[in-house]
Amino acid sequence: MYTRVALLCLGLSGAAVIASAQAVSAQAADQATLDLGKKEESRSCVPCHSLRLIHSQRLARGAWVKELDKMAGWGTAIKDRDALLEYLVANYGNDKPIPAPDMTRNGK
Amino acid sequence: MFAAFLAAAAARPIQSADDAITVAGKRPMILHNDRPEDLETPLRYFDTWVTPIDAFFVRQHLPRPAAIDPAAYKLTINGMVSKPAELSLADLQKLPQHTVPATLECTGNGRAFYTPKVPGIQWGRGAVGNAEWSGPRLSEVLKLAGVDTGAAFLEIDGADTGVAATPDFVRSMPMAKAMHPATLLALKMNGQSPDIHGFPVRLIVPGWDGTSWVKWVIRLTPAAGESKGFFMNPGYRYPKFGLPPGSPPKPAELEVIEGMPVKSSLTSPEDQSKIALGPTVIRGFAWAGEKAIERVEVSTDGGSRWRDAQLSAQKMLFAWRLFTLNWTPADPGYYTILSRATDTAGRVQPIVPAWNPSGYLWNGIDRVGVTVEKG
């Protein structure tokens, strides 16, 4: 009885360890992709417009795909497109809260 | 709807000096983008019939063109004309000058209220303003070049140009609207230089969506057909038939947007604000594209009972009317305030505006929540 319980615990904790390791691995891979995506955003988007235009949006993956298609059609050479898409979906997906916009300073 | 509006209402001051943005000539505005500039008017500025330039919203599709030297400015008129012309600013100033009060509203004003979300600037209530526009009639300018009677459309180009292969901002409209006596080439806005709003020459298309009001006009081209550029197709089109929310557009069933719908917006009290128990004034504005506002009703109980609001005197086509309703809540607590406009053509604001893939023409009955507290 004790042995079975102990084994069960071991089994569970073993599974948890494996799952945790996988999560860390997946997260690490994702983080690398996200970092690459962020870098690509600076490289390909900033020459034409500031990032507020992107960061104020909350779009589903399909809508981000369309935006990238549109920008590519307008002459943007996107090098790491997959990474950029993952970065946009992860940070500005339609499941994320809507940010409060900034105010400009008084220009008068 | 509320979450998006709350976001706009709760716009936070910029914390870091590194990302502080100042736009010359503008009061603090809600910043959607700084390059190019997309600035929304905070509701607290909407307390006058004429919206001051320093509080007027800004929508730029493309970077602002390099500063235009008024002495060197030329307006080219070519295409289906008998006398192609290049007019100077002085030529335009010599023509009879007319003033048209008209409301200008971004086609996407209220986009933030649509569910599901759509791409584009997430405007709340403030991508709209009312100004007095002055300049020669477009019809009189076109007559100088002798427009061919077979020209059914007018193509208009602004001095702004796109980066890389971004399409140029070119629009076109039926010649009938171009020749309408209220359609102007404005040289003045509220008696001043239009500045960021299109100096030295801005097209005024009263009652139509803001996209038609081309800034920095440098070319007019009468043509047999409609312009085919991006900003006419697929840009700025609206479904001819209702679509299930979230569904893709059917390109063959999209139409160019022209006249704007009837609409009202509440400006005070602001959504989710707190007010003291006692007499208060509910305020807002209403406009109806090419029609005039006939009536605005306000409810303070979520729509069970409606009362007629007081309307400002200027009942005219193209320009908004301000409305007020004196209200003394009987008890403290949370109240849902609604406004509903009706125009001279009998159009009434809907409870639920039609969702569309680009989030244009939001005109739902307006709604704010307010907490009344014992003083």
Short mmCIF file of C-alpha atoms in Angstrom, two decimals:
data_model
loop_
_atom_site.label_atom_id
_atom_site.label_comp_id
_atom_site.label_asym_id
_atom_site.label_seq_id
_atom_site.Cartn_x
_atom_site.Cartn_y
_atom_site.Cartn_z
CA MET A 1 0.00 0.00 0.00
CA TYR A 2 2.69 2.40 1.09
CA THR A 3 4.79 1.34 -1.84
CA ARG A 4 1.97 1.96 -4.29
CA VAL A 5 1.32 5.37 -2.83
CA ALA A 6 4.98 6.19 -2.91
CA LEU A 7 5.20 5.08 -6.53
CA LEU A 8 2.12 7.05 -7.40
CA CYS A 9 3.67 10.12 -5.81
CA LEU A 10 6.87 9.52 -7.64
CA GLY A 11 4.96 9.03 -10.84
CA LEU A 12 3.06 12.24 -10.38
CA SER A 13 6.06 14.23 -9.39
CA GLY A 14 8.02 12.67 -12.24
CA ALA A 15 5.32 13.71 -14.70
CA ALA A 16 5.28 17.15 -13.15
CA VAL A 17 9.03 17.43 -13.52
CA ILE A 18 8.84 16.39 -17.16
CA ALA A 19 5.94 18.76 -17.84
CA SER A 20 7.80 21.55 -16.09
CA ALA A 21 10.94 20.87 -18.10
CA GLN A 22 8.92 20.91 -21.30
CA ALA A 23 7.27 24.17 -20.28
CA VAL A 24 10.64 25.74 -19.57
CA SER A 25 11.93 24.49 -22.88
CA ALA A 26 8.86 25.69 -24.78
CA GLN A 27 8.97 29.01 -22.95
CA ALA A 28 12.64 29.42 -23.75
CA ALA A 29 12.02 28.69 -27.40
CA ASP A 30 9.06 31.05 -27.43
CA GLN A 31 11.00 33.74 -25.65
CA ALA A 32 13.75 33.54 -28.24
CA THR A 33 11.14 33.86 -30.97
CA LEU A 34 9.46 36.72 -29.19
CA ASP A 35 12.77 38.53 -28.77
CA LEU A 36 13.48 38.05 -32.45
CA GLY A 37 10.00 39.30 -33.27
CA LYS A 38 10.51 42.40 -31.19
CA LYS A 39 13.80 43.09 -32.94
CA GLU A 40 12.12 42.59 -36.31
CA GLU A 41 9.38 45.02 -35.32
CA SER A 42 11.98 47.73 -34.65
CA ARG A 43 13.79 46.96 -37.87
CA SER A 44 10.91 46.76 -40.31
CA CYS A 45 8.09 48.88 -38.84
CA VAL A 46 9.77 51.89 -37.22
CA PRO A 47 11.17 53.41 -40.43
CA CYS A 48 7.62 54.27 -41.54
CA HIS A 49 5.66 54.84 -38.33
CA SER A 50 5.97 54.81 -34.58
CA LEU A 51 5.10 51.71 -32.59
CA ARG A 52 2.05 53.17 -30.90
CA LEU A 53 0.18 52.42 -34.11
CA ILE A 54 0.83 48.72 -33.48
CA HIS A 55 0.76 48.58 -29.71
CA SER A 56 -2.68 50.17 -29.44
CA GLN A 57 -4.22 47.27 -31.40
CA ARG A 58 -5.62 44.04 -29.99
CA LEU A 59 -6.09 41.65 -32.89
CA ALA A 60 -6.63 37.97 -33.51
CA ARG A 61 -3.86 36.04 -35.25
CA GLY A 62 -5.67 36.12 -38.59
CA ALA A 63 -6.00 39.90 -38.43
CA TRP A 64 -2.28 40.28 -37.67
CA VAL A 65 -1.50 38.06 -40.66
CA LYS A 66 -3.54 40.41 -42.85
CA GLU A 67 -1.76 43.46 -41.43
CA LEU A 68 1.64 41.90 -42.20
CA ASP A 69 0.45 41.03 -45.71
CA LYS A 70 -0.68 44.63 -46.19
CA MET A 71 2.60 46.07 -44.98
CA ALA A 72 4.63 43.66 -47.13
CA GLY A 73 2.52 44.76 -50.09
CA TRP A 74 3.41 48.35 -49.27
CA GLY A 75 7.10 47.65 -49.59
CA THR A 76 8.10 46.60 -46.08
CA ALA A 77 10.84 43.98 -46.29
CA ILE A 78 9.98 41.74 -43.32
CA LYS A 79 12.90 39.38 -42.66
CA ASP A 80 11.70 37.35 -39.66
CA ARG A 81 8.02 37.34 -40.41
CA ASP A 82 7.10 34.24 -38.36
CA ALA A 83 8.83 35.64 -35.27
CA LEU A 84 7.19 39.02 -35.76
CA LEU A 85 3.78 37.40 -36.02
CA GLU A 86 4.33 35.36 -32.84
CA TYR A 87 5.50 38.48 -31.02
CA LEU A 88 2.44 40.45 -32.13
CA VAL A 89 0.00 37.68 -31.20
CA ALA A 90 1.68 37.13 -27.81
CA ASN A 91 1.74 40.80 -26.85
CA TYR A 92 -1.09 42.41 -28.79
CA GLY A 93 -3.53 39.58 -29.32
CA ASN A 94 -7.25 40.05 -28.91
CA ASP A 95 -7.12 38.26 -25.56
CA LYS A 96 -5.01 41.05 -24.05
CA PRO A 97 -6.44 44.00 -22.11
CA ILE A 98 -6.86 47.28 -23.94
CA PRO A 99 -4.26 49.83 -22.85
CA ALA A 100 -5.09 53.37 -21.82
CA PRO A 101 -3.64 55.72 -24.44
CA ASP A 102 -1.14 58.37 -23.41
CA MET A 103 -1.83 62.09 -23.47
CA THR A 104 0.35 64.50 -25.37
CA ARG A 105 1.98 67.37 -23.53
CA ASN A 106 0.63 70.86 -23.93
CA GLY A 107 1.89 72.18 -27.26
CA LYS A 108 0.47 75.69 -26.88
CA MET B 1 -17.92 49.33 -25.44
CA PHE B 2 -17.31 50.49 -21.93
CA ALA B 3 -13.87 48.97 -21.61
CA ALA B 4 -12.71 50.76 -24.72
CA PHE B 5 -14.22 54.01 -23.65
CA LEU B 6 -12.77 53.70 -20.20
CA ALA B 7 -9.39 53.26 -21.79
CA ALA B 8 -9.83 56.48 -23.73
CA ALA B 9 -11.25 58.35 -20.77
CA ALA B 10 -8.50 57.19 -18.46
CA ALA B 11 -5.71 58.20 -20.80
CA ARG B 12 -2.67 58.51 -18.60
CA PRO B 13 -0.09 61.26 -18.66
CA ILE B 14 3.19 60.16 -20.15
CA GLN B 15 5.56 59.19 -17.36
CA SER B 16 8.93 59.23 -18.98
CA ALA B 17 10.54 62.21 -20.63
CA ASP B 18 11.83 59.86 -23.30
CA ASP B 19 8.44 59.14 -24.75
CA ALA B 20 6.73 62.45 -24.05
CA ILE B 21 5.10 63.78 -27.19
CA THR B 22 4.24 67.40 -27.81
CA VAL B 23 2.35 68.50 -30.90
CA ALA B 24 2.86 72.17 -31.65
CA GLY B 25 -0.32 74.22 -31.38
CA LYS B 26 -2.31 71.50 -29.63
CA ARG B 27 -3.55 71.27 -26.07
CA PRO B 28 -2.96 67.91 -24.36
CA MET B 29 -4.72 65.38 -26.61
CA ILE B 30 -5.36 61.64 -26.45
CA LEU B 31 -2.38 60.17 -28.28
CA HIS B 32 -3.10 57.22 -30.55
CA ASN B 33 0.02 57.72 -32.63
CA ASP B 34 2.72 60.32 -32.96
CA ARG B 35 4.35 59.48 -36.32
CA PRO B 36 2.20 60.18 -38.20
CA GLU B 37 -0.05 62.06 -35.80
CA ASP B 38 -3.37 60.56 -34.72
CA LEU B 39 -4.79 62.69 -31.91
CA GLU B 40 -8.22 62.43 -30.30
CA THR B 41 -10.04 65.29 -28.60
CA PRO B 42 -10.71 64.70 -24.88
CA LEU B 43 -14.42 65.07 -24.14
CA ARG B 44 -13.89 67.94 -21.72
CA TYR B 45 -12.88 70.19 -24.64
CA PHE B 46 -16.25 69.77 -26.36
CA ASP B 47 -17.97 72.66 -24.64
CA THR B 48 -18.43 75.02 -27.60
CA TRP B 49 -20.29 74.86 -30.90
CA VAL B 50 -17.10 75.67 -32.80
CA THR B 51 -14.25 73.36 -31.85
CA PRO B 52 -11.05 75.40 -31.48
CA ILE B 53 -8.16 74.37 -33.72
CA ASP B 54 -5.96 73.70 -30.71
CA ALA B 55 -8.44 71.04 -29.56
CA PHE B 56 -9.45 69.65 -32.97
CA PHE B 57 -8.67 65.97 -33.63
CA VAL B 58 -5.95 64.98 -36.11
CA ARG B 59 -5.94 61.96 -38.39
CA GLN B 60 -2.96 61.42 -40.67
CA HIS B 61 -2.72 58.44 -42.99
CA LEU B 62 0.76 59.41 -44.15
CA PRO B 63 3.53 61.59 -42.79
CA ARG B 64 2.84 65.29 -43.02
CA PRO B 65 4.31 66.79 -46.21
CA ALA B 66 7.25 69.17 -45.95
CA ALA B 67 6.13 72.68 -45.07
CA ILE B 68 4.46 74.28 -48.08
CA ASP B 69 5.66 77.77 -49.00
CA PRO B 70 2.45 79.75 -49.66
CA ALA B 71 4.23 81.84 -52.31
CA ALA B 72 5.32 78.74 -54.21
CA TYR B 73 2.07 76.78 -53.79
CA LYS B 74 0.46 75.55 -57.01
CA LEU B 75 -2.86 73.79 -57.52
CA THR B 76 -2.80 71.75 -60.73
CA ILE B 77 -6.07 71.13 -62.56
CA ASN B 78 -5.72 68.58 -65.34
CA GLY B 79 -7.55 65.64 -66.87
CA MET B 80 -10.95 66.18 -68.53
CA VAL B 81 -10.73 69.97 -68.73
CA SER B 82 -10.56 72.36 -71.69
CA LYS B 83 -8.02 74.69 -70.05
CA PRO B 84 -5.55 72.84 -67.82
CA ALA B 85 -4.49 75.26 -65.10
CA GLU B 86 -1.97 75.89 -62.37
CA LEU B 87 -3.46 78.17 -59.74
CA SER B 88 -1.57 80.03 -57.05
CA LEU B 89 -2.82 80.68 -53.55
CA ALA B 90 -3.44 84.28 -54.63
CA ASP B 91 -5.66 83.00 -57.47
CA LEU B 92 -7.75 81.08 -54.93
CA GLN B 93 -7.89 84.07 -52.59
CA LYS B 94 -9.21 86.29 -55.43
CA LEU B 95 -12.30 84.11 -55.91
CA PRO B 96 -15.41 84.83 -53.80
CA GLN B 97 -14.85 83.42 -50.31
CA HIS B 98 -17.62 81.47 -48.60
CA THR B 99 -17.92 80.13 -45.06
CA VAL B 100 -19.55 76.78 -44.31
CA PRO B 101 -19.92 75.51 -40.73
CA ALA B 102 -19.56 71.75 -40.91
CA THR B 103 -18.80 68.81 -38.67
CA LEU B 104 -15.77 66.74 -39.62
CA GLU B 105 -15.72 63.20 -38.32
CA CYS B 106 -13.14 60.50 -38.88
CA THR B 107 -14.76 57.55 -40.66
CA GLY B 108 -13.49 55.31 -37.85
CA ASN B 109 -14.65 57.46 -34.92
CA GLY B 110 -16.03 55.03 -32.30
CA ARG B 111 -14.16 52.04 -33.75
CA ALA B 112 -13.12 51.05 -30.21
CA PHE B 113 -16.75 50.27 -29.39
CA TYR B 114 -17.11 47.48 -31.95
CA THR B 115 -17.00 43.86 -30.86
CA PRO B 116 -15.19 41.85 -32.11
CA LYS B 117 -12.23 44.22 -32.43
CA VAL B 118 -11.08 45.34 -35.84
CA PRO B 119 -7.73 46.75 -36.96
CA GLY B 120 -7.25 50.50 -37.05
CA ILE B 121 -6.90 53.42 -34.67
CA GLN B 122 -9.05 52.63 -31.64
CA TRP B 123 -10.91 55.94 -31.57
CA GLY B 124 -13.42 56.60 -28.79
CA ARG B 125 -15.83 59.52 -29.10
CA GLY B 126 -13.37 62.29 -29.93
CA ALA B 127 -12.37 61.92 -33.60
CA VAL B 128 -14.88 64.60 -34.51
CA GLY B 129 -15.15 68.38 -34.41
CA ASN B 130 -17.20 71.26 -35.75
CA ALA B 131 -15.52 74.19 -37.50
CA GLU B 132 -16.23 77.14 -39.74
CA TRP B 133 -14.44 76.53 -43.03
CA SER B 134 -13.81 79.41 -45.46
CA GLY B 135 -12.57 79.55 -49.03
CA PRO B 136 -13.68 79.45 -52.66
CA ARG B 137 -16.28 77.00 -53.86
CA LEU B 138 -14.71 73.99 -55.53
CA SER B 139 -17.17 74.46 -58.41
CA GLU B 140 -15.84 77.96 -59.09
CA VAL B 141 -12.24 76.75 -59.03
CA LEU B 142 -13.06 73.97 -61.48
CA LYS B 143 -14.86 76.39 -63.81
CA LEU B 144 -11.55 78.22 -64.31
CA ALA B 145 -10.27 75.10 -66.06
CA GLY B 146 -13.44 74.34 -68.03
CA VAL B 147 -14.59 70.91 -66.87
CA ASP B 148 -15.65 68.49 -69.62
CA THR B 149 -19.33 67.61 -69.28
CA GLY B 150 -18.42 63.92 -69.57
CA ALA B 151 -16.42 64.00 -66.34
CA ALA B 152 -18.48 62.07 -63.79
CA PHE B 153 -15.86 62.04 -61.00
CA LEU B 154 -13.24 64.33 -59.54
CA GLU B 155 -9.92 62.91 -58.37
CA ILE B 156 -8.19 64.85 -55.58
CA ASP B 157 -4.56 64.48 -54.51
CA GLY B 158 -2.94 65.85 -51.39
CA ALA B 159 0.74 66.77 -51.01
CA ASP B 160 1.33 63.96 -48.52
CA THR B 161 3.03 60.91 -49.99
CA GLY B 162 3.62 57.44 -48.62
CA VAL B 163 6.86 55.91 -47.40
CA ALA B 164 8.26 53.03 -49.50
CA ALA B 165 5.38 51.64 -51.56
CA THR B 166 2.64 52.97 -49.28
CA PRO B 167 -0.08 54.21 -51.62
CA ASP B 168 -0.46 57.92 -52.22
CA PHE B 169 -3.48 59.50 -50.56
CA VAL B 170 -5.77 60.08 -53.52
CA ARG B 171 -9.55 60.22 -53.30
CA SER B 172 -12.33 60.76 -55.77
CA MET B 173 -15.97 61.75 -55.56
CA PRO B 174 -18.90 62.12 -57.93
CA MET B 175 -18.84 65.43 -59.78
CA ALA B 176 -22.30 66.26 -58.41
CA LYS B 177 -20.86 66.51 -54.88
CA ALA B 178 -17.79 68.36 -56.14
CA MET B 179 -20.05 70.99 -57.73
CA HIS B 180 -22.29 71.35 -54.65
CA PRO B 181 -22.21 74.98 -53.43
CA ALA B 182 -21.16 73.92 -49.92
CA THR B 183 -18.12 71.98 -51.16
CA LEU B 184 -15.15 74.28 -50.65
CA LEU B 185 -11.42 74.51 -50.94
CA ALA B 186 -10.87 75.92 -47.47
CA LEU B 187 -8.07 78.39 -46.92
CA LYS B 188 -9.22 79.15 -43.38
CA MET B 189 -10.47 77.09 -40.46
CA ASN B 190 -12.26 79.12 -37.78
CA GLY B 191 -10.78 82.20 -39.46
CA GLN B 192 -7.22 80.97 -39.02
CA SER B 193 -4.67 78.98 -40.99
CA PRO B 194 -5.65 75.30 -41.08
CA ASP B 195 -2.04 74.44 -40.13
CA ILE B 196 -1.77 70.71 -39.34
CA HIS B 197 -5.30 70.31 -40.72
CA GLY B 198 -4.18 70.89 -44.31
CA PHE B 199 -2.50 74.25 -44.80
CA PRO B 200 -2.76 75.97 -47.19
CA VAL B 201 -5.73 74.30 -48.93
CA ARG B 202 -8.10 71.69 -47.57
CA LEU B 203 -11.06 70.13 -49.32
CA ILE B 204 -14.33 70.51 -47.41
CA VAL B 205 -16.99 67.92 -48.25
CA PRO B 206 -19.82 68.74 -45.83
CA GLY B 207 -21.74 65.77 -44.50
CA TRP B 208 -19.32 63.18 -45.87
CA ASP B 209 -16.81 61.11 -43.94
CA GLY B 210 -13.49 62.67 -43.01
CA THR B 211 -11.56 60.60 -45.51
CA SER B 212 -13.13 62.61 -48.31
CA TRP B 213 -11.77 65.88 -46.88
CA VAL B 214 -8.35 65.74 -48.53
CA LYS B 215 -5.66 67.88 -46.87
CA TRP B 216 -2.89 69.85 -48.60
CA VAL B 217 -4.74 69.68 -51.94
CA ILE B 218 -2.32 70.02 -54.88
CA ARG B 219 -4.16 68.40 -57.78
CA LEU B 220 -7.72 68.19 -59.09
CA THR B 221 -8.43 65.85 -62.00
CA PRO B 222 -11.92 65.51 -63.50
CA ALA B 223 -12.27 61.98 -64.89
CA ALA B 224 -14.83 59.68 -66.47
CA GLY B 225 -14.54 57.05 -63.73
CA GLU B 226 -13.82 56.70 -60.05
CA SER B 227 -10.20 56.67 -58.90
CA LYS B 228 -8.91 53.15 -58.29
CA GLY B 229 -6.27 53.84 -55.64
CA PHE B 230 -6.01 52.01 -52.32
CA PHE B 231 -7.82 54.72 -50.37
CA MET B 232 -10.88 54.25 -52.60
CA ASN B 233 -10.69 50.48 -52.98
CA PRO B 234 -10.31 48.41 -50.86
CA GLY B 235 -9.82 51.25 -48.34
CA TYR B 236 -12.79 53.10 -46.85
CA ARG B 237 -15.55 50.82 -48.07
CA TYR B 238 -18.57 49.65 -46.14
CA PRO B 239 -20.65 46.49 -46.58
CA LYS B 240 -23.75 47.01 -48.70
CA PHE B 241 -25.47 44.18 -46.79
CA GLY B 242 -25.21 43.35 -43.10
CA LEU B 243 -22.44 40.93 -42.07
CA PRO B 244 -22.35 38.61 -39.05
CA PRO B 245 -19.92 40.21 -36.57
CA GLY B 246 -16.39 38.93 -37.12
CA SER B 247 -16.97 37.61 -40.61
CA PRO B 248 -14.73 38.56 -43.54
CA PRO B 249 -15.83 41.19 -46.03
CA LYS B 250 -17.16 40.26 -49.45
CA PRO B 251 -15.17 42.64 -51.68
CA ALA B 252 -17.82 42.73 -54.42
CA GLU B 253 -20.38 43.88 -51.85
CA LEU B 254 -18.41 46.81 -50.41
CA GLU B 255 -19.37 50.37 -51.28
CA VAL B 256 -17.66 53.75 -51.08
CA ILE B 257 -18.77 55.69 -48.00
CA GLU B 258 -20.39 59.05 -48.71
CA GLY B 259 -22.90 60.76 -46.40
CA MET B 260 -22.58 60.07 -42.68
CA PRO B 261 -25.31 58.64 -40.42
CA VAL B 262 -27.23 60.35 -37.59
CA LYS B 263 -25.34 60.30 -34.29
CA SER B 264 -25.13 61.79 -30.81
CA SER B 265 -22.35 61.68 -28.23
CA LEU B 266 -22.51 62.42 -24.52
CA THR B 267 -19.69 64.65 -23.33
CA SER B 268 -20.68 65.29 -19.71
CA PRO B 269 -20.81 63.66 -17.26
CA GLU B 270 -18.04 61.35 -18.44
CA ASP B 271 -18.39 57.60 -18.30
CA GLN B 272 -17.76 56.06 -14.86
CA SER B 273 -17.41 59.47 -13.22
CA LYS B 274 -18.86 60.47 -9.84
CA ILE B 275 -21.08 63.48 -9.34
CA ALA B 276 -22.66 65.04 -6.27
CA LEU B 277 -26.37 64.55 -5.61
CA GLY B 278 -28.08 67.71 -6.80
CA PRO B 279 -28.88 69.54 -10.05
CA THR B 280 -26.55 68.65 -12.91
CA VAL B 281 -26.49 69.23 -16.67
CA ILE B 282 -26.13 66.38 -19.14
CA ARG B 283 -24.33 67.63 -22.27
CA GLY B 284 -23.44 66.37 -25.69
CA PHE B 285 -23.53 67.00 -29.43
CA ALA B 286 -25.41 65.47 -32.33
CA TRP B 287 -25.01 65.59 -36.08
CA ALA B 288 -26.44 63.90 -39.13
CA GLY B 289 -24.13 64.04 -42.14
CA GLU B 290 -25.90 65.90 -44.96
CA LYS B 291 -29.06 66.32 -42.87
CA ALA B 292 -29.82 68.43 -39.80
CA ILE B 293 -30.57 67.28 -36.25
CA GLU B 294 -34.28 67.39 -35.43
CA ARG B 295 -34.34 65.93 -31.95
CA VAL B 296 -32.18 64.45 -29.21
CA GLU B 297 -33.70 62.37 -26.42
CA VAL B 298 -31.93 61.49 -23.21
CA SER B 299 -32.67 58.73 -20.72
CA THR B 300 -31.24 58.59 -17.22
CA ASP B 301 -32.64 55.16 -16.37
CA GLY B 302 -31.12 52.90 -18.99
CA GLY B 303 -33.77 53.59 -21.60
CA SER B 304 -37.08 53.05 -19.76
CA ARG B 305 -38.08 56.70 -20.05
CA TRP B 306 -36.80 59.34 -22.47
CA ARG B 307 -36.93 63.13 -22.28
CA ASP B 308 -36.31 65.66 -25.04
CA ALA B 309 -33.02 67.48 -24.61
CA GLN B 310 -32.65 71.22 -25.28
CA LEU B 311 -30.93 71.83 -28.61
CA SER B 312 -28.68 74.74 -29.55
CA ALA B 313 -30.24 77.14 -32.01
CA GLN B 314 -28.18 76.38 -35.10
CA LYS B 315 -30.39 73.88 -36.94
CA MET B 316 -28.48 73.55 -40.19
CA LEU B 317 -27.32 70.93 -42.61
CA PHE B 318 -23.79 69.58 -42.09
CA ALA B 319 -23.12 71.12 -38.64
CA TRP B 320 -23.71 69.56 -35.26
CA ARG B 321 -26.09 70.81 -32.58
CA LEU B 322 -25.17 70.86 -28.93
CA PHE B 323 -27.72 69.45 -26.50
CA THR B 324 -28.31 69.76 -22.78
CA LEU B 325 -30.69 68.23 -20.29
CA ASN B 326 -31.08 69.54 -16.77
CA TRP B 327 -31.20 66.59 -14.41
CA THR B 328 -31.67 66.32 -10.68
CA PRO B 329 -31.35 62.71 -9.58
CA ALA B 330 -33.78 61.82 -6.81
CA ASP B 331 -31.44 59.40 -5.08
CA PRO B 332 -27.77 58.55 -4.87
CA GLY B 333 -26.59 55.50 -6.78
CA TYR B 334 -25.47 54.34 -10.20
CA TYR B 335 -27.28 55.65 -13.29
CA THR B 336 -27.05 54.68 -16.96
CA ILE B 337 -27.47 57.71 -19.20
CA LEU B 338 -28.33 57.32 -22.89
CA SER B 339 -28.68 59.75 -25.80
CA ARG B 340 -30.55 59.16 -29.05
CA ALA B 341 -30.66 61.56 -32.01
CA THR B 342 -33.20 61.86 -34.82
CA ASP B 343 -32.50 63.85 -37.99
CA THR B 344 -34.65 65.83 -40.41
CA ALA B 345 -34.91 62.79 -42.70
CA GLY B 346 -36.38 60.73 -39.85
CA ARG B 347 -33.26 58.65 -39.30
CA VAL B 348 -32.81 57.52 -35.67
CA GLN B 349 -29.67 56.21 -33.99
CA PRO B 350 -29.74 52.42 -33.68
CA ILE B 351 -29.26 50.54 -30.42
CA VAL B 352 -26.71 48.32 -32.17
CA PRO B 353 -24.78 49.73 -35.15
CA ALA B 354 -23.87 47.29 -37.90
CA TRP B 355 -20.52 45.63 -37.26
CA ASN B 356 -18.22 46.00 -40.26
CA PRO B 357 -14.70 44.70 -40.88
CA SER B 358 -13.04 48.12 -40.75
CA GLY B 359 -15.04 49.53 -37.85
CA TYR B 360 -16.51 52.51 -39.71
CA LEU B 361 -19.53 54.70 -38.98
CA TRP B 362 -20.17 53.81 -35.33
CA ASN B 363 -23.41 55.58 -34.44
CA GLY B 364 -25.05 53.53 -31.70
CA ILE B 365 -27.19 55.21 -29.06
CA ASP B 366 -24.60 56.66 -26.73
CA ARG B 367 -24.29 55.36 -23.18
CA VAL B 368 -22.40 56.37 -20.07
CA GLY B 369 -22.56 55.21 -16.47
CA VAL B 370 -22.34 57.68 -13.59
CA THR B 371 -22.35 57.31 -9.80
CA VAL B 372 -24.34 59.95 -7.92
CA GLU B 373 -23.05 60.46 -4.39
CA LYS B 374 -24.51 62.26 -1.41
CA GLY B 375 -22.83 65.63 -1.10
#
